[in-house]
Amino acid sequence: LEIAESRIIGPTLGQDSLEKSLLAGAIGFMIVLLFMLIYYRLPGFVALISLSIFALVTFAIYISIPVTLTLPSIAGFILSTGSALDANILQFERLKEELRKGRTLNQAVELGWNRAWSSIRDSNLATLITSAILFWFGSTFGASIVKGFALTLALGVGVSLFTALFVTHTILGLAVKPFEKSNRSTWFGI
């Protein structure tokens, strides 16, 4: 491989691009959260909490390493946010399937999680392997910018797995407690 083109961007243009990317990411994040609240209702609110914890933990890790937020690293973060959202959606769709089968809320939460876990695990593992390959070979062919993307993607996917395992599943289990006896499935997007 050979480098076809290389450009140097001045600090003003780079800062402008960074600010616009962050604004676009924030707007997209808000639209996704609004969709989750409307479509999934109570589980959507759980997703809002889970994704907020995901973002806080991820940025805390970025600060502690430290990670420089370039456009590729922001892209890695946004892609890993999609992975975290995907884990929530898989859990919530399985929950809805179990509720439609007539299961109680507690049964639906546990069975839904058990059915979603293999898909969550496999997709995140594949992304982590890809991130490792990108990081390993990132500077080999003169494209060291790929390493930042791979690092933020891998860190985000790792935090995504943590929030899927411990945050979303736990909060969802606690959130169904008040609805156990009424079994009102309208609060769960059905």
PDB file of C-alpha atoms in Angstrom:
ATOM      1  CA  LEU A   1       0.000   0.000   0.000  1.00  0.00           C
ATOM      2  CA  GLU A   2       1.118   3.531  -0.632  1.00  0.00           C
ATOM      3  CA  ILE A   3      -0.219   6.862   0.545  1.00  0.00           C
ATOM      4  CA  ALA A   4      -2.244   8.450  -2.251  1.00  0.00           C
ATOM      5  CA  GLU A   5      -2.795  11.846  -0.635  1.00  0.00           C
ATOM      6  CA  SER A   6      -1.870  13.672   2.528  1.00  0.00           C
ATOM      7  CA  ARG A   7      -3.306  16.996   3.701  1.00  0.00           C
ATOM      8  CA  ILE A   8      -2.470  19.304   6.557  1.00  0.00           C
ATOM      9  CA  ILE A   9      -5.405  21.083   8.117  1.00  0.00           C
ATOM     10  CA  GLY A  10      -4.886  24.332   9.975  1.00  0.00           C
ATOM     11  CA  PRO A  11      -5.923  24.602  13.625  1.00  0.00           C
ATOM     12  CA  THR A  12      -8.982  26.724  12.874  1.00  0.00           C
ATOM     13  CA  LEU A  13     -10.422  24.308  10.326  1.00  0.00           C
ATOM     14  CA  GLY A  14      -9.591  21.312  12.512  1.00  0.00           C
ATOM     15  CA  GLN A  15     -11.266  22.878  15.552  1.00  0.00           C
ATOM     16  CA  ASP A  16     -14.323  23.761  13.461  1.00  0.00           C
ATOM     17  CA  SER A  17     -14.606  20.183  12.160  1.00  0.00           C
ATOM     18  CA  LEU A  18     -14.241  18.816  15.679  1.00  0.00           C
ATOM     19  CA  GLU A  19     -16.936  21.110  17.066  1.00  0.00           C
ATOM     20  CA  LYS A  20     -19.325  20.264  14.235  1.00  0.00           C
ATOM     21  CA  SER A  21     -18.696  16.544  14.721  1.00  0.00           C
ATOM     22  CA  LEU A  22     -19.379  16.775  18.447  1.00  0.00           C
ATOM     23  CA  LEU A  23     -22.569  18.750  17.819  1.00  0.00           C
ATOM     24  CA  ALA A  24     -23.742  16.239  15.199  1.00  0.00           C
ATOM     25  CA  GLY A  25     -22.985  13.384  17.605  1.00  0.00           C
ATOM     26  CA  ALA A  26     -24.944  15.052  20.416  1.00  0.00           C
ATOM     27  CA  ILE A  27     -27.937  15.702  18.147  1.00  0.00           C
ATOM     28  CA  GLY A  28     -27.869  12.129  16.860  1.00  0.00           C
ATOM     29  CA  PHE A  29     -27.584  10.800  20.423  1.00  0.00           C
ATOM     30  CA  MET A  30     -30.654  12.820  21.491  1.00  0.00           C
ATOM     31  CA  ILE A  31     -32.694  11.611  18.503  1.00  0.00           C
ATOM     32  CA  VAL A  32     -31.802   7.990  19.266  1.00  0.00           C
ATOM     33  CA  LEU A  33     -32.711   8.395  22.936  1.00  0.00           C
ATOM     34  CA  LEU A  34     -36.025   9.991  21.978  1.00  0.00           C
ATOM     35  CA  PHE A  35     -36.752   7.056  19.666  1.00  0.00           C
ATOM     36  CA  MET A  36     -35.888   4.586  22.451  1.00  0.00           C
ATOM     37  CA  LEU A  37     -38.237   6.337  24.884  1.00  0.00           C
ATOM     38  CA  ILE A  38     -41.120   6.418  22.412  1.00  0.00           C
ATOM     39  CA  TYR A  39     -40.713   2.905  21.015  1.00  0.00           C
ATOM     40  CA  TYR A  40     -39.650   0.934  24.103  1.00  0.00           C
ATOM     41  CA  ARG A  41     -41.139   3.143  26.869  1.00  0.00           C
ATOM     42  CA  LEU A  42     -39.844   1.896  30.262  1.00  0.00           C
ATOM     43  CA  PRO A  43     -37.009  -0.169  28.742  1.00  0.00           C
ATOM     44  CA  GLY A  44     -36.185   2.906  26.644  1.00  0.00           C
ATOM     45  CA  PHE A  45     -35.757   4.884  29.859  1.00  0.00           C
ATOM     46  CA  VAL A  46     -33.484   2.097  31.130  1.00  0.00           C
ATOM     47  CA  ALA A  47     -31.504   2.457  27.888  1.00  0.00           C
ATOM     48  CA  LEU A  48     -31.193   6.192  28.518  1.00  0.00           C
ATOM     49  CA  ILE A  49     -29.676   5.509  31.954  1.00  0.00           C
ATOM     50  CA  SER A  50     -27.457   2.732  30.604  1.00  0.00           C
ATOM     51  CA  LEU A  51     -26.168   4.784  27.667  1.00  0.00           C
ATOM     52  CA  SER A  52     -25.485   7.738  29.960  1.00  0.00           C
ATOM     53  CA  ILE A  53     -23.428   5.488  32.236  1.00  0.00           C
ATOM     54  CA  PHE A  54     -21.721   4.072  29.135  1.00  0.00           C
ATOM     55  CA  ALA A  55     -20.736   7.574  27.991  1.00  0.00           C
ATOM     56  CA  LEU A  56     -19.532   8.640  31.451  1.00  0.00           C
ATOM     57  CA  VAL A  57     -17.417   5.523  31.982  1.00  0.00           C
ATOM     58  CA  THR A  58     -16.001   5.701  28.454  1.00  0.00           C
ATOM     59  CA  PHE A  59     -15.000   9.351  28.802  1.00  0.00           C
ATOM     60  CA  ALA A  60     -13.529   8.642  32.246  1.00  0.00           C
ATOM     61  CA  ILE A  61     -11.339   5.965  30.650  1.00  0.00           C
ATOM     62  CA  TYR A  62     -10.405   8.372  27.842  1.00  0.00           C
ATOM     63  CA  ILE A  63      -9.318  10.957  30.392  1.00  0.00           C
ATOM     64  CA  SER A  64      -7.347   8.466  32.470  1.00  0.00           C
ATOM     65  CA  ILE A  65      -5.389   6.966  29.521  1.00  0.00           C
ATOM     66  CA  PRO A  66      -5.424   9.885  28.012  1.00  0.00           C
ATOM     67  CA  VAL A  67      -7.062   9.636  24.588  1.00  0.00           C
ATOM     68  CA  THR A  68      -6.865  12.528  22.141  1.00  0.00           C
ATOM     69  CA  LEU A  69     -10.235  13.117  20.498  1.00  0.00           C
ATOM     70  CA  THR A  70      -9.523  13.353  16.797  1.00  0.00           C
ATOM     71  CA  LEU A  71     -12.178  12.822  14.128  1.00  0.00           C
ATOM     72  CA  PRO A  72     -11.295   9.101  13.776  1.00  0.00           C
ATOM     73  CA  SER A  73     -11.379   8.578  17.542  1.00  0.00           C
ATOM     74  CA  ILE A  74     -14.761  10.328  17.742  1.00  0.00           C
ATOM     75  CA  ALA A  75     -15.954   7.988  14.977  1.00  0.00           C
ATOM     76  CA  GLY A  76     -14.746   5.041  17.080  1.00  0.00           C
ATOM     77  CA  PHE A  77     -16.691   6.329  20.075  1.00  0.00           C
ATOM     78  CA  ILE A  78     -19.867   6.863  18.029  1.00  0.00           C
ATOM     79  CA  LEU A  79     -19.582   3.375  16.534  1.00  0.00           C
ATOM     80  CA  SER A  80     -19.129   1.864  19.998  1.00  0.00           C
ATOM     81  CA  THR A  81     -22.206   3.799  21.146  1.00  0.00           C
ATOM     82  CA  GLY A  82     -24.077   1.980  18.397  1.00  0.00           C
ATOM     83  CA  SER A  83     -22.783  -1.277  19.834  1.00  0.00           C
ATOM     84  CA  ALA A  84     -24.079  -0.322  23.285  1.00  0.00           C
ATOM     85  CA  LEU A  85     -27.435   0.625  21.795  1.00  0.00           C
ATOM     86  CA  ASP A  86     -27.556  -2.649  19.867  1.00  0.00           C
ATOM     87  CA  ALA A  87     -27.131  -4.613  23.096  1.00  0.00           C
ATOM     88  CA  ASN A  88     -30.075  -2.757  24.616  1.00  0.00           C
ATOM     89  CA  ILE A  89     -32.268  -3.295  21.573  1.00  0.00           C
ATOM     90  CA  LEU A  90     -31.496  -7.018  21.482  1.00  0.00           C
ATOM     91  CA  GLN A  91     -32.467  -7.350  25.144  1.00  0.00           C
ATOM     92  CA  PHE A  92     -35.646  -5.304  24.750  1.00  0.00           C
ATOM     93  CA  GLU A  93     -36.834  -7.122  21.638  1.00  0.00           C
ATOM     94  CA  ARG A  94     -36.317 -10.493  23.319  1.00  0.00           C
ATOM     95  CA  LEU A  95     -38.179  -9.145  26.368  1.00  0.00           C
ATOM     96  CA  LYS A  96     -41.107  -8.147  24.149  1.00  0.00           C
ATOM     97  CA  GLU A  97     -41.131 -11.579  22.481  1.00  0.00           C
ATOM     98  CA  GLU A  98     -41.325 -13.289  25.857  1.00  0.00           C
ATOM     99  CA  LEU A  99     -44.098 -10.970  27.048  1.00  0.00           C
ATOM    100  CA  ARG A 100     -46.090 -11.756  23.893  1.00  0.00           C
ATOM    101  CA  LYS A 101     -45.756 -15.453  24.742  1.00  0.00           C
ATOM    102  CA  GLY A 102     -47.519 -14.760  28.035  1.00  0.00           C
ATOM    103  CA  ARG A 103     -44.526 -14.867  30.385  1.00  0.00           C
ATOM    104  CA  THR A 104     -44.479 -12.828  33.575  1.00  0.00           C
ATOM    105  CA  LEU A 105     -42.287  -9.745  33.616  1.00  0.00           C
ATOM    106  CA  ASN A 106     -39.543 -11.397  35.674  1.00  0.00           C
ATOM    107  CA  GLN A 107     -39.527 -14.451  33.434  1.00  0.00           C
ATOM    108  CA  ALA A 108     -39.498 -12.265  30.321  1.00  0.00           C
ATOM    109  CA  VAL A 109     -36.524 -10.233  31.584  1.00  0.00           C
ATOM    110  CA  GLU A 110     -34.461 -13.335  32.380  1.00  0.00           C
ATOM    111  CA  LEU A 111     -35.420 -15.339  29.295  1.00  0.00           C
ATOM    112  CA  GLY A 112     -34.986 -12.282  27.080  1.00  0.00           C
ATOM    113  CA  TRP A 113     -31.509 -11.685  28.496  1.00  0.00           C
ATOM    114  CA  ASN A 114     -30.524 -15.339  28.074  1.00  0.00           C
ATOM    115  CA  ARG A 115     -31.668 -15.334  24.451  1.00  0.00           C
ATOM    116  CA  ALA A 116     -29.974 -12.014  23.632  1.00  0.00           C
ATOM    117  CA  TRP A 117     -26.655 -12.687  25.370  1.00  0.00           C
ATOM    118  CA  SER A 118     -25.119 -14.921  22.686  1.00  0.00           C
ATOM    119  CA  SER A 119     -25.765 -12.322  19.964  1.00  0.00           C
ATOM    120  CA  ILE A 120     -24.397  -9.511  22.136  1.00  0.00           C
ATOM    121  CA  ARG A 121     -21.295 -11.517  23.047  1.00  0.00           C
ATOM    122  CA  ASP A 122     -20.537 -12.642  19.503  1.00  0.00           C
ATOM    123  CA  SER A 123     -20.986  -9.257  17.830  1.00  0.00           C
ATOM    124  CA  ASN A 124     -18.863  -7.480  20.428  1.00  0.00           C
ATOM    125  CA  LEU A 125     -16.166 -10.149  20.268  1.00  0.00           C
ATOM    126  CA  ALA A 126     -15.975  -9.793  16.483  1.00  0.00           C
ATOM    127  CA  THR A 127     -15.652  -6.014  16.844  1.00  0.00           C
ATOM    128  CA  LEU A 128     -12.898  -6.395  19.465  1.00  0.00           C
ATOM    129  CA  ILE A 129     -10.959  -8.747  17.174  1.00  0.00           C
ATOM    130  CA  THR A 130     -11.311  -6.281  14.301  1.00  0.00           C
ATOM    131  CA  SER A 131     -10.180  -3.429  16.558  1.00  0.00           C
ATOM    132  CA  ALA A 132      -7.123  -5.407  17.623  1.00  0.00           C
ATOM    133  CA  ILE A 133      -6.191  -6.062  13.992  1.00  0.00           C
ATOM    134  CA  LEU A 134      -6.677  -2.401  13.078  1.00  0.00           C
ATOM    135  CA  PHE A 135      -4.584  -1.301  16.047  1.00  0.00           C
ATOM    136  CA  TRP A 136      -1.843  -3.849  15.349  1.00  0.00           C
ATOM    137  CA  PHE A 137      -1.491  -2.972  11.680  1.00  0.00           C
ATOM    138  CA  GLY A 138      -2.562   0.682  12.021  1.00  0.00           C
ATOM    139  CA  SER A 139       0.898   2.176  11.791  1.00  0.00           C
ATOM    140  CA  THR A 140       2.391  -0.509   9.552  1.00  0.00           C
ATOM    141  CA  PHE A 141       1.140   0.970   6.303  1.00  0.00           C
ATOM    142  CA  GLY A 142       1.504   4.647   7.184  1.00  0.00           C
ATOM    143  CA  ALA A 143      -2.066   5.062   8.422  1.00  0.00           C
ATOM    144  CA  SER A 144      -1.433   5.653  12.125  1.00  0.00           C
ATOM    145  CA  ILE A 145      -4.679   7.594  12.328  1.00  0.00           C
ATOM    146  CA  VAL A 146      -6.428   4.202  12.294  1.00  0.00           C
ATOM    147  CA  LYS A 147      -4.901   3.358  15.675  1.00  0.00           C
ATOM    148  CA  GLY A 148      -6.928   6.084  17.421  1.00  0.00           C
ATOM    149  CA  PHE A 149     -10.108   4.798  15.819  1.00  0.00           C
ATOM    150  CA  ALA A 150      -9.294   1.204  16.799  1.00  0.00           C
ATOM    151  CA  LEU A 151      -8.437   2.169  20.381  1.00  0.00           C
ATOM    152  CA  THR A 152     -11.590   4.192  21.023  1.00  0.00           C
ATOM    153  CA  LEU A 153     -13.713   1.540  19.324  1.00  0.00           C
ATOM    154  CA  ALA A 154     -12.225  -1.267  21.439  1.00  0.00           C
ATOM    155  CA  LEU A 155     -12.530   0.712  24.686  1.00  0.00           C
ATOM    156  CA  GLY A 156     -16.118   1.630  23.855  1.00  0.00           C
ATOM    157  CA  VAL A 157     -17.071  -1.946  22.998  1.00  0.00           C
ATOM    158  CA  GLY A 158     -15.500  -3.148  26.261  1.00  0.00           C
ATOM    159  CA  VAL A 159     -17.545  -0.615  28.217  1.00  0.00           C
ATOM    160  CA  SER A 160     -20.579  -1.580  26.119  1.00  0.00           C
ATOM    161  CA  LEU A 161     -20.207  -5.193  27.237  1.00  0.00           C
ATOM    162  CA  PHE A 162     -19.915  -4.043  30.851  1.00  0.00           C
ATOM    163  CA  THR A 163     -23.061  -1.911  30.639  1.00  0.00           C
ATOM    164  CA  ALA A 164     -25.001  -4.694  28.873  1.00  0.00           C
ATOM    165  CA  LEU A 165     -23.984  -7.269  31.481  1.00  0.00           C
ATOM    166  CA  PHE A 166     -24.283  -5.248  34.638  1.00  0.00           C
ATOM    167  CA  VAL A 167     -26.110  -1.982  34.094  1.00  0.00           C
ATOM    168  CA  THR A 168     -28.964  -2.598  31.639  1.00  0.00           C
ATOM    169  CA  HIS A 169     -29.782  -6.089  32.866  1.00  0.00           C
ATOM    170  CA  THR A 170     -29.707  -5.052  36.541  1.00  0.00           C
ATOM    171  CA  ILE A 171     -31.695  -1.844  36.118  1.00  0.00           C
ATOM    172  CA  LEU A 172     -34.259  -3.600  33.927  1.00  0.00           C
ATOM    173  CA  GLY A 173     -34.672  -6.295  36.579  1.00  0.00           C
ATOM    174  CA  LEU A 174     -35.265  -3.609  39.211  1.00  0.00           C
ATOM    175  CA  ALA A 175     -37.567  -1.571  36.957  1.00  0.00           C
ATOM    176  CA  VAL A 176     -40.032  -4.432  36.481  1.00  0.00           C
ATOM    177  CA  LYS A 177     -40.550  -4.925  40.249  1.00  0.00           C
ATOM    178  CA  PRO A 178     -43.404  -2.353  40.525  1.00  0.00           C
ATOM    179  CA  PHE A 179     -45.155  -3.923  37.520  1.00  0.00           C
ATOM    180  CA  GLU A 180     -44.932  -7.587  38.617  1.00  0.00           C
ATOM    181  CA  LYS A 181     -48.477  -7.903  39.903  1.00  0.00           C
ATOM    182  CA  SER A 182     -50.187  -5.700  37.331  1.00  0.00           C
ATOM    183  CA  ASN A 183     -48.240  -7.194  34.390  1.00  0.00           C
ATOM    184  CA  ARG A 184     -49.046  -4.084  32.318  1.00  0.00           C
ATOM    185  CA  SER A 185     -47.159  -4.729  29.131  1.00  0.00           C
ATOM    186  CA  THR A 186     -47.980  -1.280  27.648  1.00  0.00           C
ATOM    187  CA  TRP A 187     -45.074   0.120  29.676  1.00  0.00           C
ATOM    188  CA  PHE A 188     -42.793  -2.253  27.758  1.00  0.00           C
ATOM    189  CA  GLY A 189     -43.634  -1.245  24.203  1.00  0.00           C
ATOM    190  CA  ILE A 190     -46.294  -3.865  23.523  1.00  0.00           C
TER     191      ILE A 190
END
